[in-house]
Coordinates of C-alpha atoms in Angstrom, one line a residue:
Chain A
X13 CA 140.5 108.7 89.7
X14 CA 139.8 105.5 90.3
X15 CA 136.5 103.5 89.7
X16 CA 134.9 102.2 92.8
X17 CA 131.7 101.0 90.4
X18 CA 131.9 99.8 86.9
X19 CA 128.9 98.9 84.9
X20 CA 129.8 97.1 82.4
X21 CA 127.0 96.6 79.5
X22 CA 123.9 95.7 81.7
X23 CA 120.8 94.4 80.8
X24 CA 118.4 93.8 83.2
X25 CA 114.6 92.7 82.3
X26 CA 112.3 92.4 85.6
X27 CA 110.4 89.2 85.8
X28 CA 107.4 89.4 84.0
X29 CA 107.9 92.5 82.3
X30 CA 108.6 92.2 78.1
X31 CA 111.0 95.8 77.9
X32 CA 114.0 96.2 79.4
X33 CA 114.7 98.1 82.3
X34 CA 118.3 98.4 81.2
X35 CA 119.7 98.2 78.0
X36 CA 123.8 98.3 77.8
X37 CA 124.7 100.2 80.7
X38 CA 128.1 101.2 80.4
X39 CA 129.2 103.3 83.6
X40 CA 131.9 103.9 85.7
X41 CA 131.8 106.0 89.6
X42 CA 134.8 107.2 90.2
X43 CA 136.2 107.3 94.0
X44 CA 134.8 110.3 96.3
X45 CA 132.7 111.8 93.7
X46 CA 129.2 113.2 94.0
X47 CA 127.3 111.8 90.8
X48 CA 123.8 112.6 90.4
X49 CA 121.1 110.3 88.4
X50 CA 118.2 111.8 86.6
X51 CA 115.7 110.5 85.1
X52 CA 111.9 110.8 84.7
X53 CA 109.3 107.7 86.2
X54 CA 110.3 104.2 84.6
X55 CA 113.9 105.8 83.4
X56 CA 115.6 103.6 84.7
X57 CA 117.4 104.8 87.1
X58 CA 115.7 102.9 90.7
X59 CA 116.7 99.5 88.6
X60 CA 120.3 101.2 88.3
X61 CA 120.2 102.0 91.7
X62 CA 119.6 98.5 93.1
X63 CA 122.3 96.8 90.6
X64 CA 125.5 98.9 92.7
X65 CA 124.6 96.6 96.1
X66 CA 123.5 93.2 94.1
X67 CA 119.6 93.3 95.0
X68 CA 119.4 93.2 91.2
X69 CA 121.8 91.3 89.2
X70 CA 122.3 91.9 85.6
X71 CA 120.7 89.1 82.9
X72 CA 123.6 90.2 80.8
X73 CA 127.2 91.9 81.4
X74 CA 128.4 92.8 84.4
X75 CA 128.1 95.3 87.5
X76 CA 131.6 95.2 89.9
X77 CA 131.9 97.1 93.1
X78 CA 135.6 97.3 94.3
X79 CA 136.5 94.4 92.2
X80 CA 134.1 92.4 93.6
X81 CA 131.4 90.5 90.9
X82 CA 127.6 91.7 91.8
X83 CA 126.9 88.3 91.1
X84 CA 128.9 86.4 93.3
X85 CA 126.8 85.0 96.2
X86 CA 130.0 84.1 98.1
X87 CA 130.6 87.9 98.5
X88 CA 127.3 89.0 98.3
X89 CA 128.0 91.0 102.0
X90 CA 131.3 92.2 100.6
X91 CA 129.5 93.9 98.6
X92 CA 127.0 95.2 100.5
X93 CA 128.6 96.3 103.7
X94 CA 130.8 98.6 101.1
X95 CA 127.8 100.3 99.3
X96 CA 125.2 101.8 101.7
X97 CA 121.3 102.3 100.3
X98 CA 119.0 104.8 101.4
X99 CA 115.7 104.4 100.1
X100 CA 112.4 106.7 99.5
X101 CA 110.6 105.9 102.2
X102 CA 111.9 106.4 105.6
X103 CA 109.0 104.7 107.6
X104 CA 109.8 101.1 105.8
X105 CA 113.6 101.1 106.7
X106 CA 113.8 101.8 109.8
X107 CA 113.9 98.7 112.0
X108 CA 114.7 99.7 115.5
X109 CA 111.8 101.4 118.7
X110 CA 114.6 103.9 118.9
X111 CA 116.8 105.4 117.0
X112 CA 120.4 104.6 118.5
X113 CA 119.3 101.0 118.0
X114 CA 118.3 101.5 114.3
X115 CA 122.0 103.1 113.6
X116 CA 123.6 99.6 115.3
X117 CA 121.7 97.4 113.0
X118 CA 124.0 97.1 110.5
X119 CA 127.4 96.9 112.4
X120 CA 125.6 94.5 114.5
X121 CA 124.8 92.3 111.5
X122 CA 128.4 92.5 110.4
X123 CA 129.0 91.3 114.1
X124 CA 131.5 93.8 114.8
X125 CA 133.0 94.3 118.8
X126 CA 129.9 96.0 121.0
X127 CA 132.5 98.8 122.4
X128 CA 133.5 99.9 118.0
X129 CA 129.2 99.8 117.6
X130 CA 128.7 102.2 120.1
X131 CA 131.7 104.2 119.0
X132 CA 130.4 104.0 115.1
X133 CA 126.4 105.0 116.4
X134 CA 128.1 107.6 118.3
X135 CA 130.0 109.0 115.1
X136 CA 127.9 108.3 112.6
X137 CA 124.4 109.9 114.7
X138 CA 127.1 113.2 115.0
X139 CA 127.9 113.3 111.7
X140 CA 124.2 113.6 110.5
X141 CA 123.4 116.1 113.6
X142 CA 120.8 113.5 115.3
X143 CA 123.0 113.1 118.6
X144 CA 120.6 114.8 120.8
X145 CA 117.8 112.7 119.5
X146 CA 119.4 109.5 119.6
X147 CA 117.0 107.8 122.5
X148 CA 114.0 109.0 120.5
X149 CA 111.3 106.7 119.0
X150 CA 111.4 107.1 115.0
X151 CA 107.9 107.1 114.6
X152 CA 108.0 110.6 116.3
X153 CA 110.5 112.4 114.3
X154 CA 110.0 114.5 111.2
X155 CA 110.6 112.6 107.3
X156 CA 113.8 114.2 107.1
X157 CA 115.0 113.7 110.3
X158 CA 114.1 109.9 109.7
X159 CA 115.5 110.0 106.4
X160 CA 119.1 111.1 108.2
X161 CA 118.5 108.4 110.9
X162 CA 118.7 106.1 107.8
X163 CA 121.5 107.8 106.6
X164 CA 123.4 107.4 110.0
X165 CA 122.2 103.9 109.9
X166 CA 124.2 102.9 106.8
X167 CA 127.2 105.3 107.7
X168 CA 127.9 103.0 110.9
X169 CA 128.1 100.1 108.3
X170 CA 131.4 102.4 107.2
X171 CA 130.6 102.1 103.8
X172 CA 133.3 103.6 100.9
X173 CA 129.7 104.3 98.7
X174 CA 126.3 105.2 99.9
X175 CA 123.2 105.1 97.2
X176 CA 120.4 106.8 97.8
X177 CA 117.3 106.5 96.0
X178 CA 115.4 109.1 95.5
X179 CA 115.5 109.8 99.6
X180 CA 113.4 113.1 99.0
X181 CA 110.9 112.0 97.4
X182 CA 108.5 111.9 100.4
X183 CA 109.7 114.8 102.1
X184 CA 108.8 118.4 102.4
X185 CA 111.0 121.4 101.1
X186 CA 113.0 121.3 104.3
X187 CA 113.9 117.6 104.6
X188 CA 114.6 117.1 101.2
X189 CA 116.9 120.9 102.1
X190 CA 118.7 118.8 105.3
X191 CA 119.2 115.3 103.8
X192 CA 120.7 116.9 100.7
X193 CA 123.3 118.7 102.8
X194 CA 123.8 116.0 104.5
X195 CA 125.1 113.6 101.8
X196 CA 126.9 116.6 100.4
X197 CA 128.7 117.0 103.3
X198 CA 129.4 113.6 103.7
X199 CA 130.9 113.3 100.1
X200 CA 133.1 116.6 101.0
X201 CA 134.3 116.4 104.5
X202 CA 134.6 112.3 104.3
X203 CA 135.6 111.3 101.3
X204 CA 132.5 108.9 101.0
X205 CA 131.8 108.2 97.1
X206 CA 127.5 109.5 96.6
X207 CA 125.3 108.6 94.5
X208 CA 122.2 110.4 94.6
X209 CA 119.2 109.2 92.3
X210 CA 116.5 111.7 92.5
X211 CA 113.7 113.8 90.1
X212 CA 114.4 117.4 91.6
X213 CA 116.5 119.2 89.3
X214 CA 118.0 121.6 92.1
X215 CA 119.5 118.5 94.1
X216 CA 121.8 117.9 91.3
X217 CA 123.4 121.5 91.3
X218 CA 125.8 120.9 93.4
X219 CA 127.0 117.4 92.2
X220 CA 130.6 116.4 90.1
X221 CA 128.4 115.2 87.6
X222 CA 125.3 114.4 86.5
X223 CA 123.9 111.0 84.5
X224 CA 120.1 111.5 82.8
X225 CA 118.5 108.0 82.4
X226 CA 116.1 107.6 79.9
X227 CA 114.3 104.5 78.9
X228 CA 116.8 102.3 80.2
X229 CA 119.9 104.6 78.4
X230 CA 122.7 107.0 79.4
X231 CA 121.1 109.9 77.7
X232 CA 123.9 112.2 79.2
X233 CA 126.5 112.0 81.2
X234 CA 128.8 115.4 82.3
X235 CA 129.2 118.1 84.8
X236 CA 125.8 119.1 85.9
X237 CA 126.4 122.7 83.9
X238 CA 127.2 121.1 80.7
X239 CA 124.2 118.6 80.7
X240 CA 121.9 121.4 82.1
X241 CA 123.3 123.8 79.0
X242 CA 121.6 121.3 76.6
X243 CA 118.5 122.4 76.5
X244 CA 116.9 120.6 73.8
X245 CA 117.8 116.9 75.4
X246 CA 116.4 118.0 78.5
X247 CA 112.8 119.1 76.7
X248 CA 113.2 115.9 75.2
X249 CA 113.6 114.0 78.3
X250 CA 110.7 115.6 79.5
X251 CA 113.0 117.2 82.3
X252 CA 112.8 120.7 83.6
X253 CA 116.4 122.3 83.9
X254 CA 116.6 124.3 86.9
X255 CA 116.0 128.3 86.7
X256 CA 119.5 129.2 87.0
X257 CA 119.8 127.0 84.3
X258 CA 116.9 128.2 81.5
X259 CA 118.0 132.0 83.1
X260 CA 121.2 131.6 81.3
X261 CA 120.6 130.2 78.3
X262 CA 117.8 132.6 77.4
X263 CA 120.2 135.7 78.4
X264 CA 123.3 133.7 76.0
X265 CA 120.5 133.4 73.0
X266 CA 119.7 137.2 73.5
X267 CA 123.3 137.5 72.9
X268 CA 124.9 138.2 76.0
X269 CA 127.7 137.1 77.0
X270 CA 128.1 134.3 80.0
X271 CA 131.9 132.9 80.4
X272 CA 131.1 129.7 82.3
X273 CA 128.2 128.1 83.8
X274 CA 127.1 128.6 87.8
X275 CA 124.1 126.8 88.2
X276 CA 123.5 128.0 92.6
X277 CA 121.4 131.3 92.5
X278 CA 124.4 132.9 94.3
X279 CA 127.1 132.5 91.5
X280 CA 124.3 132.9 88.9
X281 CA 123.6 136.7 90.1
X282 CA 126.9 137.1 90.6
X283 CA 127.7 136.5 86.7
X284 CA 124.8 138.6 84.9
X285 CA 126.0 141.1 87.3
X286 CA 129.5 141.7 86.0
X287 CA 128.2 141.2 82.7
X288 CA 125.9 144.5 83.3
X289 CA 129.4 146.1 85.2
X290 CA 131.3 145.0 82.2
X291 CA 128.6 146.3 79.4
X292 CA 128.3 149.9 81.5
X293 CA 131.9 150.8 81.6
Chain B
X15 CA 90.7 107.6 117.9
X16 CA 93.3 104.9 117.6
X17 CA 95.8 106.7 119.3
X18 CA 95.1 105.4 122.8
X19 CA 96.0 101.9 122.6
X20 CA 98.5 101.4 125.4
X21 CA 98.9 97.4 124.8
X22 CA 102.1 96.9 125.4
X23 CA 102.9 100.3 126.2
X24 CA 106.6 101.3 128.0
X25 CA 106.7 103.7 130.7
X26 CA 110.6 105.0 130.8
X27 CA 111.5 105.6 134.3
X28 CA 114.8 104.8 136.5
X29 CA 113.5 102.6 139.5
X30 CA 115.0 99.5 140.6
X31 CA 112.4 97.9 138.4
X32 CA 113.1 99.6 135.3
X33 CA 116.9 98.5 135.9
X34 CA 116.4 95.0 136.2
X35 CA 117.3 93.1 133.7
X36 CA 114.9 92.2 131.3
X37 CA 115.2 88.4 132.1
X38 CA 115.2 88.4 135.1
X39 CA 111.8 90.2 134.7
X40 CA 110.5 88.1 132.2
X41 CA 111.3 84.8 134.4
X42 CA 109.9 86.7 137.4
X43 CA 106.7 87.2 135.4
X44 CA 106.2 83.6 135.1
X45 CA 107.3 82.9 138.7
X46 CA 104.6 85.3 139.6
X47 CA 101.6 83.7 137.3
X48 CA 102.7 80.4 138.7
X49 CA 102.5 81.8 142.5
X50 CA 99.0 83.4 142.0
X51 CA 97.5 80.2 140.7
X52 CA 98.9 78.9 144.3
X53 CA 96.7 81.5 145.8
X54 CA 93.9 78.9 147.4
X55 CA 92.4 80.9 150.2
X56 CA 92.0 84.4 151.7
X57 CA 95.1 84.8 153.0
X58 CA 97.0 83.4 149.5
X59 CA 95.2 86.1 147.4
X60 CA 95.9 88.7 150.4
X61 CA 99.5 87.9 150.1
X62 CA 99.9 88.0 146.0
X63 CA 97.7 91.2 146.5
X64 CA 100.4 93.2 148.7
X65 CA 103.4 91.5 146.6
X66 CA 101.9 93.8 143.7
X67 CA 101.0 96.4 145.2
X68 CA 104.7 96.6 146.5
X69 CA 106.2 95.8 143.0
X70 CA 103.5 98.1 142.0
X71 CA 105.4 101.1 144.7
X72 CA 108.6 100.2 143.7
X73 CA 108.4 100.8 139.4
X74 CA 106.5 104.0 140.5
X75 CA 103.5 103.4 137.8
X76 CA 100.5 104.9 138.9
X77 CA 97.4 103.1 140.0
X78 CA 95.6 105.2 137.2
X79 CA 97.8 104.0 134.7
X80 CA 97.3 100.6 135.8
X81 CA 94.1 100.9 135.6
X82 CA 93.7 102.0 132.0
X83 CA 94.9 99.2 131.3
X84 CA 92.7 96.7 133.2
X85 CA 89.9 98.6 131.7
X86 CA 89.5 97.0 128.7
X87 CA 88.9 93.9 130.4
X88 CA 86.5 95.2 132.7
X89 CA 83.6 92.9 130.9
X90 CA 85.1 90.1 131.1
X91 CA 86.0 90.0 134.5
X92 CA 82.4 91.0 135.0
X93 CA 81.8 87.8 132.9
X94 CA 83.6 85.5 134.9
X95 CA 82.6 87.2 138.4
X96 CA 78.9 86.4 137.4
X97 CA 79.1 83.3 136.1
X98 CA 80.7 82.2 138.7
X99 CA 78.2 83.4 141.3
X100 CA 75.7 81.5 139.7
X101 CA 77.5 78.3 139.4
X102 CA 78.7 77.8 142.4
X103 CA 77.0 74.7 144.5
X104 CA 77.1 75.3 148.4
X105 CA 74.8 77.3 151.2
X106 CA 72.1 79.3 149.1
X107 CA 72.1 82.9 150.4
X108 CA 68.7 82.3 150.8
X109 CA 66.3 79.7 150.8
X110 CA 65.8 78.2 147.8
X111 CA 68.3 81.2 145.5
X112 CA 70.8 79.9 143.4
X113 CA 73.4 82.2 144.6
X114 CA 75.1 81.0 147.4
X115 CA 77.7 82.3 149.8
X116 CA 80.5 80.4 148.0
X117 CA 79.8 81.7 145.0
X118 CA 80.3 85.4 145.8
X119 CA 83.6 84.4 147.6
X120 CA 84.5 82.7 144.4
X121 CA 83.4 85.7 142.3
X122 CA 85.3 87.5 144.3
X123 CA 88.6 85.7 144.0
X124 CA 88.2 84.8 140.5
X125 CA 87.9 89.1 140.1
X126 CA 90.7 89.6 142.3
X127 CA 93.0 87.1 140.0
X128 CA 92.1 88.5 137.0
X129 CA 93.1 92.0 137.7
X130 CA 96.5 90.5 139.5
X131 CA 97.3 88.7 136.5
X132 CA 96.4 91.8 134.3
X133 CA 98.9 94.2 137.0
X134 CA 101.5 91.6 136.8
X135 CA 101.9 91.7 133.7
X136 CA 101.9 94.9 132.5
X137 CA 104.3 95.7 134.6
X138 CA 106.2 93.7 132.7
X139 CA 105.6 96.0 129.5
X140 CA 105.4 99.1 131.7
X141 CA 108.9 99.1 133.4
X142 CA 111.0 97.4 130.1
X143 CA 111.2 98.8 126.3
X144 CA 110.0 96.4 123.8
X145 CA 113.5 95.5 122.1
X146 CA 114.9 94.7 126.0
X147 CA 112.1 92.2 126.2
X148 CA 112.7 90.6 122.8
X149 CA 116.1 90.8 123.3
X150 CA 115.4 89.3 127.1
X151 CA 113.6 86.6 125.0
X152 CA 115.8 85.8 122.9
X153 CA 119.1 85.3 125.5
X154 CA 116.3 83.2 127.7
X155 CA 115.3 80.9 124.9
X156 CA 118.6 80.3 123.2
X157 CA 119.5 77.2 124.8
X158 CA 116.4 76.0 122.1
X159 CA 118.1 76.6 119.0
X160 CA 120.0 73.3 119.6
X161 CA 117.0 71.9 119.0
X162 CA 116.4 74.1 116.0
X163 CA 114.0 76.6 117.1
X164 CA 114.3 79.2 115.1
X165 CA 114.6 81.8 118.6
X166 CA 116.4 84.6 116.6
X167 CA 113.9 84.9 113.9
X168 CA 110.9 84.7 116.2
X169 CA 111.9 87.9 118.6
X170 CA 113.4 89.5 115.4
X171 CA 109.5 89.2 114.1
X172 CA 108.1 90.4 117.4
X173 CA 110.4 93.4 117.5
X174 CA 109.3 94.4 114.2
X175 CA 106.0 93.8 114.6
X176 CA 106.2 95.8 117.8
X177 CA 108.3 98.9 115.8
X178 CA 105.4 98.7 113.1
X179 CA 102.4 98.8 115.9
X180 CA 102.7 102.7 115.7
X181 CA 103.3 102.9 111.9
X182 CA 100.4 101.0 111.0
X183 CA 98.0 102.6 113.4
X184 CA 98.8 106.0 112.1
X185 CA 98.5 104.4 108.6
X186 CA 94.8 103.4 109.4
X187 CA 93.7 106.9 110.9
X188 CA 94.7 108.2 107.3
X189 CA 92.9 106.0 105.4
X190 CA 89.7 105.7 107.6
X191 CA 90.0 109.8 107.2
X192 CA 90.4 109.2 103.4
X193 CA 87.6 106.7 103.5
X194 CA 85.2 109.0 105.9
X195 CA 86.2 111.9 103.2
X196 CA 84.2 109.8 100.5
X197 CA 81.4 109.3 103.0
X198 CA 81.9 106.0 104.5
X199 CA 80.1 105.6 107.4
X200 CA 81.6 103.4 111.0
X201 CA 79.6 105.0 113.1
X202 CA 76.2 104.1 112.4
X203 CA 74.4 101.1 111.3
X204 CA 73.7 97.5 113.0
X205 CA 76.6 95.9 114.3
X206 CA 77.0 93.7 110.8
X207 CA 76.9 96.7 108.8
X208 CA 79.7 98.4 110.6
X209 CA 81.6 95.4 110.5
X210 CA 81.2 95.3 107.2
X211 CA 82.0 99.1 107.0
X212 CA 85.2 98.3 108.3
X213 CA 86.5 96.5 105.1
X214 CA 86.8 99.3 103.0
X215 CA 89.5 100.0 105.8
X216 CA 91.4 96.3 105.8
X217 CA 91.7 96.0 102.3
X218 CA 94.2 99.1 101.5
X219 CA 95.3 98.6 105.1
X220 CA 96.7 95.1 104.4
X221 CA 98.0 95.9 100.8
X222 CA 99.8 98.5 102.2
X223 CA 101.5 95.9 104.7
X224 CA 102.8 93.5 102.8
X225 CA 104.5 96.5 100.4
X226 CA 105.9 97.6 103.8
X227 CA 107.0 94.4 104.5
X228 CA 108.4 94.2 101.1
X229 CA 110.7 97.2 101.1
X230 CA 111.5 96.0 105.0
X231 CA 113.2 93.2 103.9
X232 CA 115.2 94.6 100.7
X233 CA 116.3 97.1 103.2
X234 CA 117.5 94.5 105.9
X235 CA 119.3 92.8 103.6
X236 CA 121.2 96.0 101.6
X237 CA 122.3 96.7 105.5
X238 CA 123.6 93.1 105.6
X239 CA 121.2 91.6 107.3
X240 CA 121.6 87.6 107.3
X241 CA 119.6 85.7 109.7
X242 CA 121.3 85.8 113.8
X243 CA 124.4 84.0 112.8
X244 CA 127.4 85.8 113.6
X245 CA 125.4 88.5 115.1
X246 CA 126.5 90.6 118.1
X247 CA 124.5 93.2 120.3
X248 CA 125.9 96.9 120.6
X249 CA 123.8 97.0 124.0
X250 CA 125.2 93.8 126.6
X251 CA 122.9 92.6 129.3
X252 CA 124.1 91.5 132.1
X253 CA 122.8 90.0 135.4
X254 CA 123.8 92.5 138.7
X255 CA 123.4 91.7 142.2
X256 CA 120.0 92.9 142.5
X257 CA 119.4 91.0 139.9
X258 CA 120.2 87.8 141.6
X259 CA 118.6 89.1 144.6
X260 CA 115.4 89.6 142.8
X261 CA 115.4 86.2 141.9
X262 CA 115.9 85.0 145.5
X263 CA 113.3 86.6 146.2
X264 CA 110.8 85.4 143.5
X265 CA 111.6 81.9 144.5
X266 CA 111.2 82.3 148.2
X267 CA 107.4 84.5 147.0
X268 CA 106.6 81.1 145.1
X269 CA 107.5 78.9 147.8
X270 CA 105.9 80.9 150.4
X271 CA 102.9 80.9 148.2
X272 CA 102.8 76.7 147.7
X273 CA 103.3 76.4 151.6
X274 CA 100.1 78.6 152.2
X275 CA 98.4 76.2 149.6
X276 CA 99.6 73.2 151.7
X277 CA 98.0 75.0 154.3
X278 CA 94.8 75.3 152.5
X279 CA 94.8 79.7 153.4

């Protein structure tokens, strides 16, 4: 596959602050892939977040998106209109008294035709299910509704990679349910490249692969199932694996046997149950 | 409490008003202020008086609504009204009172322009949605930025102040809430003391602003936002027939209006 963002040994030290945020990054997102960033408070993984659309720059190495150089001030909106960010709260991106307008924003900044805006706001509010609420104030609608307004708002920019930092962090269990889908979907049905920075271990189940920051470090980097497997990095990362997760291992230390990993709670079941078929007959 | 400020508050409807465009609202606005300062006699106020009252019919806002909104300024116009019967020189209404007859015609007038200005302008804000009238603004002022006005980045500033209006006032409910929860106290007290009361509120209120503001502007810019150069408008105004006709009309109001001054009505 190819690699739409390559990190390529970033440091990055915030004004001010002695410790480094990042310490030789090394990382490469590949092309429609759905990677998922872990990572406890001060990890990391925020700073690594704003390096992919060049509101940080590295003090040292280099981050490239499509080719293009981070750093390059030239092609600063080359960058930017190709990598989308969704941030964590929805009330302080939002520009617009209603929603349709917020979701034009960007293609209006990129000053594209006024007949290919509406057709993008059109799209983009479809593709997030917020059609019917398009003349609505945002002030009115629920955090994860807002939080997909947002999303819309950075799909009409027709981005090839959409970041989103921790966008469910101020949300309740159903929001954080709808905007997870959502970029799922998005990464699925469209092709789009997602990253998805977040601190709820269940958000990362269904991703291609998972990266756990830690003090400015990779500390792993593989399929959610075979970074979720090791438990002991994940105690020491102060990180909870998901139940599915500690389920499995616990049942595999009791000496039972598990083929392969399935981290949903569907596939999980399904597993321990043909074991108990298997071990009956 | 705070959830019944209607300053600036947009009505949607589909009347002729709410259709116009919003500079030719906005320039009919000032037309209108212009024409009621013309208003010199009985007859002048009469005539601005059934100009609203039509534009009034026409949006479909209800005198009620219009009223809540005049309401605040109810002491004021009080203000004025008395002052204004005292300091008038003319015919005493009595022997030796300082009230006099043309003072409480002034009053009177001075009352009756107040509360014209007030409906005129609202329904301004009542019939158009704050991003048409910034965007109104900003068409009508362009010709400025060849002087270097910086047009675009003033409405930008008044349509985000205007999105962050509801935002903010939700934001100080919580913490006056969180604030009453540790037993503040706005109620009570002399008029200092509340004022003072009312920093505990400001404080959080105003850090919480500027971190708003903060992430505002890193989130402008990730959705390439660069200052109104290049910019275009997924919504296109343009100027109809009744728009034009509107403005015919505004301009014959005004100099039906400067006649009757000439005239000394």
């Amino acid at each position: 596959m190819e690699p739409v963002i390559v990190f390529e040994n970033v440091h990055y030290t915030y004004p001010g602050d002695e410790l480094e945020s990042l310490c030789g990054v090394d990382l490469q997102i590949e092309k429609s892939s759905f990677v998922a960033v872990l990572g406890h408070n001060g990890s990391g993984k925020s700073t690594l977040a704003k390096h992919m659309n060049a509101i940080l720059v590295p003090d040292e190495g280099r981050v490239t998106v499509c080719g293009v150089d981070t750093a390059d001030e030239e092609r600063i909106l080359d960058v930017r209109r190709r990598v989308g960010m969704v941030f964590q709260n929805p009330d302080n991106q939002i520009v617009a008294n209603v929603v349709e307008d917020d979701v034009a924003f960007a293609p209006e900044n990129l000053g594209v035709e006024p007949a290919q805006i509406r057709r993008r706001v059109d799209e983009a509010l479809k593709t997030v299910g917020m059609y019917e609420l398009r003349m609505h104030a945002p002030h009115l609608l629920s955090g994860g509704q807002k939080q997909r307004v947002a999303i819309a708002g950075v799909i009409a920019m027709e981005p090839e990679i959409i970041v989103l930092d921790e966008p469910t962090a101020m949300l309740d269990p159903q929001g954080r349910a709808e905007v997870v889908s959502t970029v799922t979907r998005l990464c699925r049905e469209k092709g789009m490249t997602v990253v998805l920075i977040t601190h709820h271990m269940d958000e990362c189940i269904g991703a291609d692969r998972l990266i756990i920051m830690s003090n400015g470090h990779v500390a792993a980097d593989g399929s959610p199932e075979a970074v979720f497997a090791d438990l002991s990095l994940m105690e020491r990362e102060g990180l909870t694996v998901p139940e599915t997760a500690r389920l499995l291992h616990d049942l595999r230390a009791a000496g039972m046997e598990l083929p392969d990993e399935r981290l949903d709670i569907d596939g999980c079941a399904d597993e321990i149950a043909a074991q108990f078929l298997a071990s009956e007959s | 409490m705070l959830k019944n400020v209607t300053l600036g508050q947009y009505f949607p409807g589909d009347t002729v008003v709410h259709r116009l465009d919003p500079r030719t609202k906005l320039i009919l606005v000032i037309v209108y202020i212009i024409a009621l300062f013309q208003a010199a006699g009985w007859i002048g106020y009469a005539a601005v008086t059934v100009v609203t009252l039509l534009c009034m019919a026409l949006s479909q806002i209800k005198p009620s609504t219009m009223f809540k909104g005049v309401k605040p300024m109810l002491f004021i116009i009080a203000l004025t009204a008395l002052l204004n019967i005292f300091y008038t020189t003319g015919t005493p209404v009595r022997p030796g009172w300082i009230v006099t007859w043309e003072g409480i015609a002034r009053a009177f007038q001075m009352m009756l322009r107040i509360v014209l200005l007030i409906t005129g302008t609202f329904l301004l804000t009542y019939t158009t949605s704050p991003i048409a009238l910034t965007d109104g603004l900003e068409r009508l002022l362009n010709p400025l930025k060849k002087l270097h006005v910086p047009v675009h980045e003033m409405t930008m500033m008044m349509s985000m102040a205007l999105r962050f209006i509801p935002t903010l006032i939700a934001e100080t409910d919580k913490i006056m809430s969180a604030q009453k929860a540790r037993g503040a106290d706005f109620e009570t007290g002399s008029l200092i003391s509340r004022a003072k009361a009312l920093l505990p509120i400001l404080v959080p209120l105003f850090v919480s602003a500027f971190k708003r503001a903060d992430e505002l502007a890193v989130a402008m810019e990730s959705r390439c936002y660069h200052g109104g150069e290049g910019r275009t408008r997924m919504k296109q105004m343009h100027m109809a027939a009744r728009d034009y006709a509107a403005l015919v009309l505004g301009a014959l109001f005004l100099a039906g209006m400067i006649v009757l001054k000439r005239l000394g009505l």
